[in-house]
Each structure stands twice: as C-alpha cells, then as structure tokens.
Amino acid sequence: MAPDPDCIFCKIVQGEIPSAVVYTDDRVIAFEDISPSAPVHLLVIPVDHVTFLTGLDESSEALIGHMALVAGNLAIEKGIDDSGYRLVLNQGPDAGQMVDHLHMHLLGGGPLGGVAT
Ligand code: 5GP
Ligand code: ZN
C-alpha cells in the first residue's frame, strides 16, 4: 500500500520523522519505541502502509512471518533471547492501538509481569 501522508510510521519509514532505527530491510524496519514500557522496547513495522491484520489475505503471510523472525533476531541482538521477551500486536481501540500502521512490539530486558504497551 502507498504511504499514508497522515501516518506517523510512514513518516518514520521515509525519514521525515527521526527515530532510532535498529534494523531495516526491503520489507520491514525496526526502531526504538519513543515511550518505552520496558528496558528493551522496539517496534517492528512493515515498510508498506499496512493497517490491520483484519483484511489481509494469504499474500501477507510471508510479511507477518518476517516481522516475527526479525523480532526474534533482534531479541538475540539485544541479548534478551535467554531471559525472555514478549511480542505484542495491538489491534483496535480495546487493545489500545494508537497508530494505525501494523506494528509488533518487542518487549524485554527485565521481568515483564503484566506489562503491555
Ligand atoms: P500501539 O499502542 O499503537 O500498539 O503502539 C504505538 C507505539 O508507538 C507506542 O508504544 C508509542 O510509544 C509509539 N510511538 C508513537 N509515536 C512514535 C514516534 O513518533 N516515534 C517512535 N519511535 N515511537 C512512537
Ligand atoms: Zn503508515
């Protein structure tokens, strides 16, 4: 999907809004959450403006899987793969989704208890 000019994450993808990018390839980028809920709090997002899981079809399976693989590799890079981490994908108002550009939270670096995002 084309970039949405009103989408904050599309602006991060395009470099219009600065962010601490930790990983990038042709399909996803990952950067530090501006308001971390844990010692390690990264966001893995598609480069394309994808909004919700709902409405995706099988052509997006590889992308969603890639997001999870990248998150797992970043957990290794951050040294939290053994101590543990949490992946969170908020969808819609009841989940508290604030940015309508699909994103996977990677949380870790300490006991998470009930930490959400
Ligand atoms: P949501 O609640 O939609 O699942 O999570 C959105 C996340 O994006 C929040 O954790 C919030 O702190 C983060 N966020 C919102 N705006 C920005 C921004 O401009 N830069 C960065 N790095 N993170 C942001
Ligand atoms: Zn977007």
mmCIF file with all atom_site columns, C-alpha atoms and ligand atoms in Angstrom:
data_model
loop_
_atom_site.group_PDB
_atom_site.id
_atom_site.type_symbol
_atom_site.label_atom_id
_atom_site.label_alt_id
_atom_site.label_comp_id
_atom_site.label_asym_id
_atom_site.label_entity_id
_atom_site.label_seq_id
_atom_site.pdbx_PDB_ins_code
_atom_site.Cartn_x
_atom_site.Cartn_y
_atom_site.Cartn_z
_atom_site.occupancy
_atom_site.B_iso_or_equiv
_atom_site.pdbx_formal_charge
_atom_site.auth_seq_id
_atom_site.auth_comp_id
_atom_site.auth_asym_id
_atom_site.auth_atom_id
_atom_site.pdbx_PDB_model_num
ATOM   1   C  CA  . MET A 1 1   ? 0.000  0.000   0.000  1.00 0.00 ? 1   MET A CA  1
ATOM   2   C  CA  . ALA A 1 2   ? 1.224  3.522   -0.762 1.00 0.00 ? 2   ALA A CA  1
ATOM   3   C  CA  . PRO A 1 3   ? 2.497  5.656   2.117  1.00 0.00 ? 3   PRO A CA  1
ATOM   4   C  CA  . ASP A 1 4   ? -0.247 7.467   4.031  1.00 0.00 ? 4   ASP A CA  1
ATOM   5   C  CA  . PRO A 1 5   ? 0.734  11.140  4.352  1.00 0.00 ? 5   PRO A CA  1
ATOM   6   C  CA  . ASP A 1 6   ? -1.042 11.321  7.728  1.00 0.00 ? 6   ASP A CA  1
ATOM   7   C  CA  . CYS A 1 7   ? 0.651  8.216   9.155  1.00 0.00 ? 7   CYS A CA  1
ATOM   8   C  CA  . ILE A 1 8   ? 3.403  8.809   11.688 1.00 0.00 ? 8   ILE A CA  1
ATOM   9   C  CA  . PHE A 1 9   ? 5.030  5.430   10.997 1.00 0.00 ? 9   PHE A CA  1
ATOM   10  C  CA  . CYS A 1 10  ? 5.056  6.052   7.221  1.00 0.00 ? 10  CYS A CA  1
ATOM   11  C  CA  . LYS A 1 11  ? 6.872  9.296   8.035  1.00 0.00 ? 11  LYS A CA  1
ATOM   12  C  CA  . ILE A 1 12  ? 9.406  7.321   10.091 1.00 0.00 ? 12  ILE A CA  1
ATOM   13  C  CA  . VAL A 1 13  ? 9.865  4.878   7.173  1.00 0.00 ? 13  VAL A CA  1
ATOM   14  C  CA  . GLN A 1 14  ? 10.506 7.799   4.852  1.00 0.00 ? 14  GLN A CA  1
ATOM   15  C  CA  . GLY A 1 15  ? 12.868 9.501   7.273  1.00 0.00 ? 15  GLY A CA  1
ATOM   16  C  CA  . GLU A 1 16  ? 10.599 12.520  7.678  1.00 0.00 ? 16  GLU A CA  1
ATOM   17  C  CA  . ILE A 1 17  ? 10.399 11.888  11.430 1.00 0.00 ? 17  ILE A CA  1
ATOM   18  C  CA  . PRO A 1 18  ? 13.627 10.857  13.150 1.00 0.00 ? 18  PRO A CA  1
ATOM   19  C  CA  . SER A 1 19  ? 13.760 7.596   15.035 1.00 0.00 ? 19  SER A CA  1
ATOM   20  C  CA  . ALA A 1 20  ? 16.396 5.279   16.465 1.00 0.00 ? 20  ALA A CA  1
ATOM   21  C  CA  . VAL A 1 21  ? 16.370 2.636   13.735 1.00 0.00 ? 21  VAL A CA  1
ATOM   22  C  CA  . VAL A 1 22  ? 17.963 -0.667  14.749 1.00 0.00 ? 22  VAL A CA  1
ATOM   23  C  CA  . TYR A 1 23  ? 17.172 -2.771  11.672 1.00 0.00 ? 23  TYR A CA  1
ATOM   24  C  CA  . THR A 1 24  ? 15.982 -2.241  8.135  1.00 0.00 ? 24  THR A CA  1
ATOM   25  C  CA  . ASP A 1 25  ? 15.469 -4.304  5.000  1.00 0.00 ? 25  ASP A CA  1
ATOM   26  C  CA  . ASP A 1 26  ? 13.223 -4.065  1.956  1.00 0.00 ? 26  ASP A CA  1
ATOM   27  C  CA  . ARG A 1 27  ? 10.100 -5.238  3.858  1.00 0.00 ? 27  ARG A CA  1
ATOM   28  C  CA  . VAL A 1 28  ? 10.368 -4.078  7.469  1.00 0.00 ? 28  VAL A CA  1
ATOM   29  C  CA  . ILE A 1 29  ? 12.092 -1.596  9.689  1.00 0.00 ? 29  ILE A CA  1
ATOM   30  C  CA  . ALA A 1 30  ? 12.588 -1.736  13.452 1.00 0.00 ? 30  ALA A CA  1
ATOM   31  C  CA  . PHE A 1 31  ? 13.179 1.190   15.756 1.00 0.00 ? 31  PHE A CA  1
ATOM   32  C  CA  . GLU A 1 32  ? 13.096 2.085   19.421 1.00 0.00 ? 32  GLU A CA  1
ATOM   33  C  CA  . ASP A 1 33  ? 9.724  2.992   20.895 1.00 0.00 ? 33  ASP A CA  1
ATOM   34  C  CA  . ILE A 1 34  ? 9.678  6.674   21.844 1.00 0.00 ? 34  ILE A CA  1
ATOM   35  C  CA  . SER A 1 35  ? 7.982  5.903   25.154 1.00 0.00 ? 35  SER A CA  1
ATOM   36  C  CA  . PRO A 1 36  ? 9.430  2.563   26.280 1.00 0.00 ? 36  PRO A CA  1
ATOM   37  C  CA  . SER A 1 37  ? 7.398  0.270   28.534 1.00 0.00 ? 37  SER A CA  1
ATOM   38  C  CA  . ALA A 1 38  ? 10.401 -1.975  29.240 1.00 0.00 ? 38  ALA A CA  1
ATOM   39  C  CA  . PRO A 1 39  ? 14.218 -1.719  29.171 1.00 0.00 ? 39  PRO A CA  1
ATOM   40  C  CA  . VAL A 1 40  ? 14.084 -3.087  25.616 1.00 0.00 ? 40  VAL A CA  1
ATOM   41  C  CA  . HIS A 1 41  ? 11.107 -1.826  23.635 1.00 0.00 ? 41  HIS A CA  1
ATOM   42  C  CA  . LEU A 1 42  ? 11.360 -1.991  19.863 1.00 0.00 ? 42  LEU A CA  1
ATOM   43  C  CA  . LEU A 1 43  ? 8.724  -1.717  17.165 1.00 0.00 ? 43  LEU A CA  1
ATOM   44  C  CA  . VAL A 1 44  ? 8.908  -3.863  14.030 1.00 0.00 ? 44  VAL A CA  1
ATOM   45  C  CA  . ILE A 1 45  ? 6.758  -2.463  11.241 1.00 0.00 ? 45  ILE A CA  1
ATOM   46  C  CA  . PRO A 1 46  ? 6.175  -3.150  7.549  1.00 0.00 ? 46  PRO A CA  1
ATOM   47  C  CA  . VAL A 1 47  ? 7.737  -0.636  5.176  1.00 0.00 ? 47  VAL A CA  1
ATOM   48  C  CA  . ASP A 1 48  ? 4.381  -0.543  3.369  1.00 0.00 ? 48  ASP A CA  1
ATOM   49  C  CA  . HIS A 1 49  ? 1.394  1.137   4.984  1.00 0.00 ? 49  HIS A CA  1
ATOM   50  C  CA  . VAL A 1 50  ? -0.455 -1.934  6.244  1.00 0.00 ? 50  VAL A CA  1
ATOM   51  C  CA  . THR A 1 51  ? -3.105 -1.009  8.804  1.00 0.00 ? 51  THR A CA  1
ATOM   52  C  CA  . PHE A 1 52  ? -4.643 -4.094  10.412 1.00 0.00 ? 52  PHE A CA  1
ATOM   53  C  CA  . LEU A 1 53  ? -4.333 -7.867  10.363 1.00 0.00 ? 53  LEU A CA  1
ATOM   54  C  CA  . THR A 1 54  ? -8.035 -7.963  9.618  1.00 0.00 ? 54  THR A CA  1
ATOM   55  C  CA  . GLY A 1 55  ? -8.481 -7.784  5.883  1.00 0.00 ? 55  GLY A CA  1
ATOM   56  C  CA  . LEU A 1 56  ? -5.100 -9.254  4.998  1.00 0.00 ? 56  LEU A CA  1
ATOM   57  C  CA  . ASP A 1 57  ? -5.022 -12.328 2.825  1.00 0.00 ? 57  ASP A CA  1
ATOM   58  C  CA  . GLU A 1 58  ? -2.527 -15.109 2.234  1.00 0.00 ? 58  GLU A CA  1
ATOM   59  C  CA  . SER A 1 59  ? -0.289 -12.809 0.234  1.00 0.00 ? 59  SER A CA  1
ATOM   60  C  CA  . SER A 1 60  ? 0.679  -11.183 3.553  1.00 0.00 ? 60  SER A CA  1
ATOM   61  C  CA  . GLU A 1 61  ? 1.638  -14.396 5.335  1.00 0.00 ? 61  GLU A CA  1
ATOM   62  C  CA  . ALA A 1 62  ? 5.297  -14.034 4.463  1.00 0.00 ? 62  ALA A CA  1
ATOM   63  C  CA  . LEU A 1 63  ? 5.371  -10.437 5.678  1.00 0.00 ? 63  LEU A CA  1
ATOM   64  C  CA  . ILE A 1 64  ? 3.813  -11.273 9.049  1.00 0.00 ? 64  ILE A CA  1
ATOM   65  C  CA  . GLY A 1 65  ? 6.193  -14.203 9.450  1.00 0.00 ? 65  GLY A CA  1
ATOM   66  C  CA  . HIS A 1 66  ? 9.107  -11.993 8.508  1.00 0.00 ? 66  HIS A CA  1
ATOM   67  C  CA  . MET A 1 67  ? 8.139  -9.467  11.186 1.00 0.00 ? 67  MET A CA  1
ATOM   68  C  CA  . ALA A 1 68  ? 8.233  -12.230 13.811 1.00 0.00 ? 68  ALA A CA  1
ATOM   69  C  CA  . LEU A 1 69  ? 11.570 -13.568 12.560 1.00 0.00 ? 69  LEU A CA  1
ATOM   70  C  CA  . VAL A 1 70  ? 13.111 -10.091 12.616 1.00 0.00 ? 70  VAL A CA  1
ATOM   71  C  CA  . ALA A 1 71  ? 11.786 -9.568  16.155 1.00 0.00 ? 71  ALA A CA  1
ATOM   72  C  CA  . GLY A 1 72  ? 13.351 -12.865 17.243 1.00 0.00 ? 72  GLY A CA  1
ATOM   73  C  CA  . ASN A 1 73  ? 16.700 -11.915 15.711 1.00 0.00 ? 73  ASN A CA  1
ATOM   74  C  CA  . LEU A 1 74  ? 16.563 -8.524  17.412 1.00 0.00 ? 74  LEU A CA  1
ATOM   75  C  CA  . ALA A 1 75  ? 15.914 -10.277 20.729 1.00 0.00 ? 75  ALA A CA  1
ATOM   76  C  CA  . ILE A 1 76  ? 19.163 -12.197 20.177 1.00 0.00 ? 76  ILE A CA  1
ATOM   77  C  CA  . GLU A 1 77  ? 20.966 -8.995  19.194 1.00 0.00 ? 77  GLU A CA  1
ATOM   78  C  CA  . LYS A 1 78  ? 19.720 -7.263  22.340 1.00 0.00 ? 78  LYS A CA  1
ATOM   79  C  CA  . GLY A 1 79  ? 20.745 -10.243 24.489 1.00 0.00 ? 79  GLY A CA  1
ATOM   80  C  CA  . ILE A 1 80  ? 17.249 -10.956 25.782 1.00 0.00 ? 80  ILE A CA  1
ATOM   81  C  CA  . ASP A 1 81  ? 16.577 -14.222 23.990 1.00 0.00 ? 81  ASP A CA  1
ATOM   82  C  CA  . ASP A 1 82  ? 17.506 -16.329 27.024 1.00 0.00 ? 82  ASP A CA  1
ATOM   83  C  CA  . SER A 1 83  ? 15.936 -14.088 29.674 1.00 0.00 ? 83  SER A CA  1
ATOM   84  C  CA  . GLY A 1 84  ? 12.735 -13.855 27.668 1.00 0.00 ? 84  GLY A CA  1
ATOM   85  C  CA  . TYR A 1 85  ? 10.701 -11.315 25.812 1.00 0.00 ? 85  TYR A CA  1
ATOM   86  C  CA  . ARG A 1 86  ? 7.165  -10.546 24.703 1.00 0.00 ? 86  ARG A CA  1
ATOM   87  C  CA  . LEU A 1 87  ? 5.757  -9.748  21.276 1.00 0.00 ? 87  LEU A CA  1
ATOM   88  C  CA  . VAL A 1 88  ? 2.604  -7.618  21.264 1.00 0.00 ? 88  VAL A CA  1
ATOM   89  C  CA  . LEU A 1 89  ? 0.449  -6.693  18.315 1.00 0.00 ? 89  LEU A CA  1
ATOM   90  C  CA  . ASN A 1 90  ? -2.336 -4.335  19.365 1.00 0.00 ? 90  ASN A CA  1
ATOM   91  C  CA  . GLN A 1 91  ? -5.368 -4.205  17.117 1.00 0.00 ? 91  GLN A CA  1
ATOM   92  C  CA  . GLY A 1 92  ? -8.120 -1.663  17.506 1.00 0.00 ? 92  GLY A CA  1
ATOM   93  C  CA  . PRO A 1 93  ? -9.431 0.531   20.321 1.00 0.00 ? 93  PRO A CA  1
ATOM   94  C  CA  . ASP A 1 94  ? -9.963 -2.123  23.000 1.00 0.00 ? 94  ASP A CA  1
ATOM   95  C  CA  . ALA A 1 95  ? -6.312 -3.137  22.609 1.00 0.00 ? 95  ALA A CA  1
ATOM   96  C  CA  . GLY A 1 96  ? -5.214 0.483   22.838 1.00 0.00 ? 96  GLY A CA  1
ATOM   97  C  CA  . GLN A 1 97  ? -3.827 0.671   19.306 1.00 0.00 ? 97  GLN A CA  1
ATOM   98  C  CA  . MET A 1 98  ? -2.718 4.270   18.794 1.00 0.00 ? 98  MET A CA  1
ATOM   99  C  CA  . VAL A 1 99  ? -1.043 4.059   15.396 1.00 0.00 ? 99  VAL A CA  1
ATOM   100 C  CA  . ASP A 1 100 ? -2.978 2.516   12.521 1.00 0.00 ? 100 ASP A CA  1
ATOM   101 C  CA  . HIS A 1 101 ? 0.111  1.137   10.808 1.00 0.00 ? 101 HIS A CA  1
ATOM   102 C  CA  . LEU A 1 102 ? 0.690  -2.516  11.707 1.00 0.00 ? 102 LEU A CA  1
ATOM   103 C  CA  . HIS A 1 103 ? 3.463  -2.858  14.276 1.00 0.00 ? 103 HIS A CA  1
ATOM   104 C  CA  . MET A 1 104 ? 4.862  -5.568  16.510 1.00 0.00 ? 104 MET A CA  1
ATOM   105 C  CA  . HIS A 1 105 ? 6.196  -4.554  19.916 1.00 0.00 ? 105 HIS A CA  1
ATOM   106 C  CA  . LEU A 1 106 ? 9.281  -6.379  21.190 1.00 0.00 ? 106 LEU A CA  1
ATOM   107 C  CA  . LEU A 1 107 ? 9.472  -6.008  24.968 1.00 0.00 ? 107 LEU A CA  1
ATOM   108 C  CA  . GLY A 1 108 ? 12.110 -7.378  27.314 1.00 0.00 ? 108 GLY A CA  1
ATOM   109 C  CA  . GLY A 1 109 ? 15.183 -6.712  29.379 1.00 0.00 ? 109 GLY A CA  1
ATOM   110 C  CA  . GLY A 1 110 ? 13.517 -7.378  32.747 1.00 0.00 ? 110 GLY A CA  1
ATOM   111 C  CA  . PRO A 1 111 ? 10.531 -9.133  34.292 1.00 0.00 ? 111 PRO A CA  1
ATOM   112 C  CA  . LEU A 1 112 ? 7.507  -8.060  32.281 1.00 0.00 ? 112 LEU A CA  1
ATOM   113 C  CA  . GLY A 1 113 ? 4.728  -9.139  34.624 1.00 0.00 ? 113 GLY A CA  1
ATOM   114 C  CA  . GLY A 1 114 ? 1.601  -7.584  33.209 1.00 0.00 ? 114 GLY A CA  1
ATOM   115 C  CA  . VAL A 1 115 ? 3.447  -5.029  31.083 1.00 0.00 ? 115 VAL A CA  1
ATOM   116 C  CA  . ALA A 1 116 ? 1.534  -4.404  27.909 1.00 0.00 ? 116 ALA A CA  1
ATOM   117 C  CA  . THR A 1 117 ? 2.108  -1.331  25.780 1.00 0.00 ? 117 THR A CA  1
HETATM 118 P  P1  . 5GP B 2 .   ? 0.151  0.964   19.897 1.00 0.00 ? 1   5GP B P1  1
HETATM 119 O  O1  . 5GP B 2 .   ? -0.475 1.408   21.168 1.00 0.00 ? 1   5GP B O1  1
HETATM 120 O  O2  . 5GP B 2 .   ? -0.490 1.587   18.675 1.00 0.00 ? 1   5GP B O2  1
HETATM 121 O  O3  . 5GP B 2 .   ? 0.246  -0.533  19.796 1.00 0.00 ? 1   5GP B O3  1
HETATM 122 O  O4  . 5GP B 2 .   ? 1.657  1.437   19.957 1.00 0.00 ? 1   5GP B O4  1
HETATM 123 C  C1  . 5GP B 2 .   ? 2.158  2.550   19.309 1.00 0.00 ? 1   5GP B C1  1
HETATM 124 C  C2  . 5GP B 2 .   ? 3.537  2.777   19.861 1.00 0.00 ? 1   5GP B C2  1
HETATM 125 O  O5  . 5GP B 2 .   ? 4.187  3.741   19.056 1.00 0.00 ? 1   5GP B O5  1
HETATM 126 C  C3  . 5GP B 2 .   ? 3.539  3.341   21.288 1.00 0.00 ? 1   5GP B C3  1
HETATM 127 O  O6  . 5GP B 2 .   ? 4.244  2.452   22.150 1.00 0.00 ? 1   5GP B O6  1
HETATM 128 C  C4  . 5GP B 2 .   ? 4.230  4.697   21.152 1.00 0.00 ? 1   5GP B C4  1
HETATM 129 O  O7  . 5GP B 2 .   ? 5.078  4.996   22.247 1.00 0.00 ? 1   5GP B O7  1
HETATM 130 C  C5  . 5GP B 2 .   ? 4.989  4.552   19.852 1.00 0.00 ? 1   5GP B C5  1
HETATM 131 N  N1  . 5GP B 2 .   ? 5.155  5.799   19.128 1.00 0.00 ? 1   5GP B N1  1
HETATM 132 C  C6  . 5GP B 2 .   ? 4.193  6.700   18.831 1.00 0.00 ? 1   5GP B C6  1
HETATM 133 N  N2  . 5GP B 2 .   ? 4.709  7.733   18.125 1.00 0.00 ? 1   5GP B N2  1
HETATM 134 C  C7  . 5GP B 2 .   ? 6.033  7.461   17.972 1.00 0.00 ? 1   5GP B C7  1
HETATM 135 C  C8  . 5GP B 2 .   ? 7.098  8.146   17.308 1.00 0.00 ? 1   5GP B C8  1
HETATM 136 O  O8  . 5GP B 2 .   ? 6.946  9.230   16.739 1.00 0.00 ? 1   5GP B O8  1
HETATM 137 N  N3  . 5GP B 2 .   ? 8.319  7.564   17.344 1.00 0.00 ? 1   5GP B N3  1
HETATM 138 C  C9  . 5GP B 2 .   ? 8.534  6.360   17.968 1.00 0.00 ? 1   5GP B C9  1
HETATM 139 N  N4  . 5GP B 2 .   ? 9.774  5.890   17.943 1.00 0.00 ? 1   5GP B N4  1
HETATM 140 N  N5  . 5GP B 2 .   ? 7.550  5.685   18.585 1.00 0.00 ? 1   5GP B N5  1
HETATM 141 C  C10 . 5GP B 2 .   ? 6.310  6.223   18.599 1.00 0.00 ? 1   5GP B C10 1
HETATM 142 ZN ZN  . ZN  B 3 .   ? 1.731  4.106   7.625  1.00 0.00 ? 2   ZN  B ZN  1
#
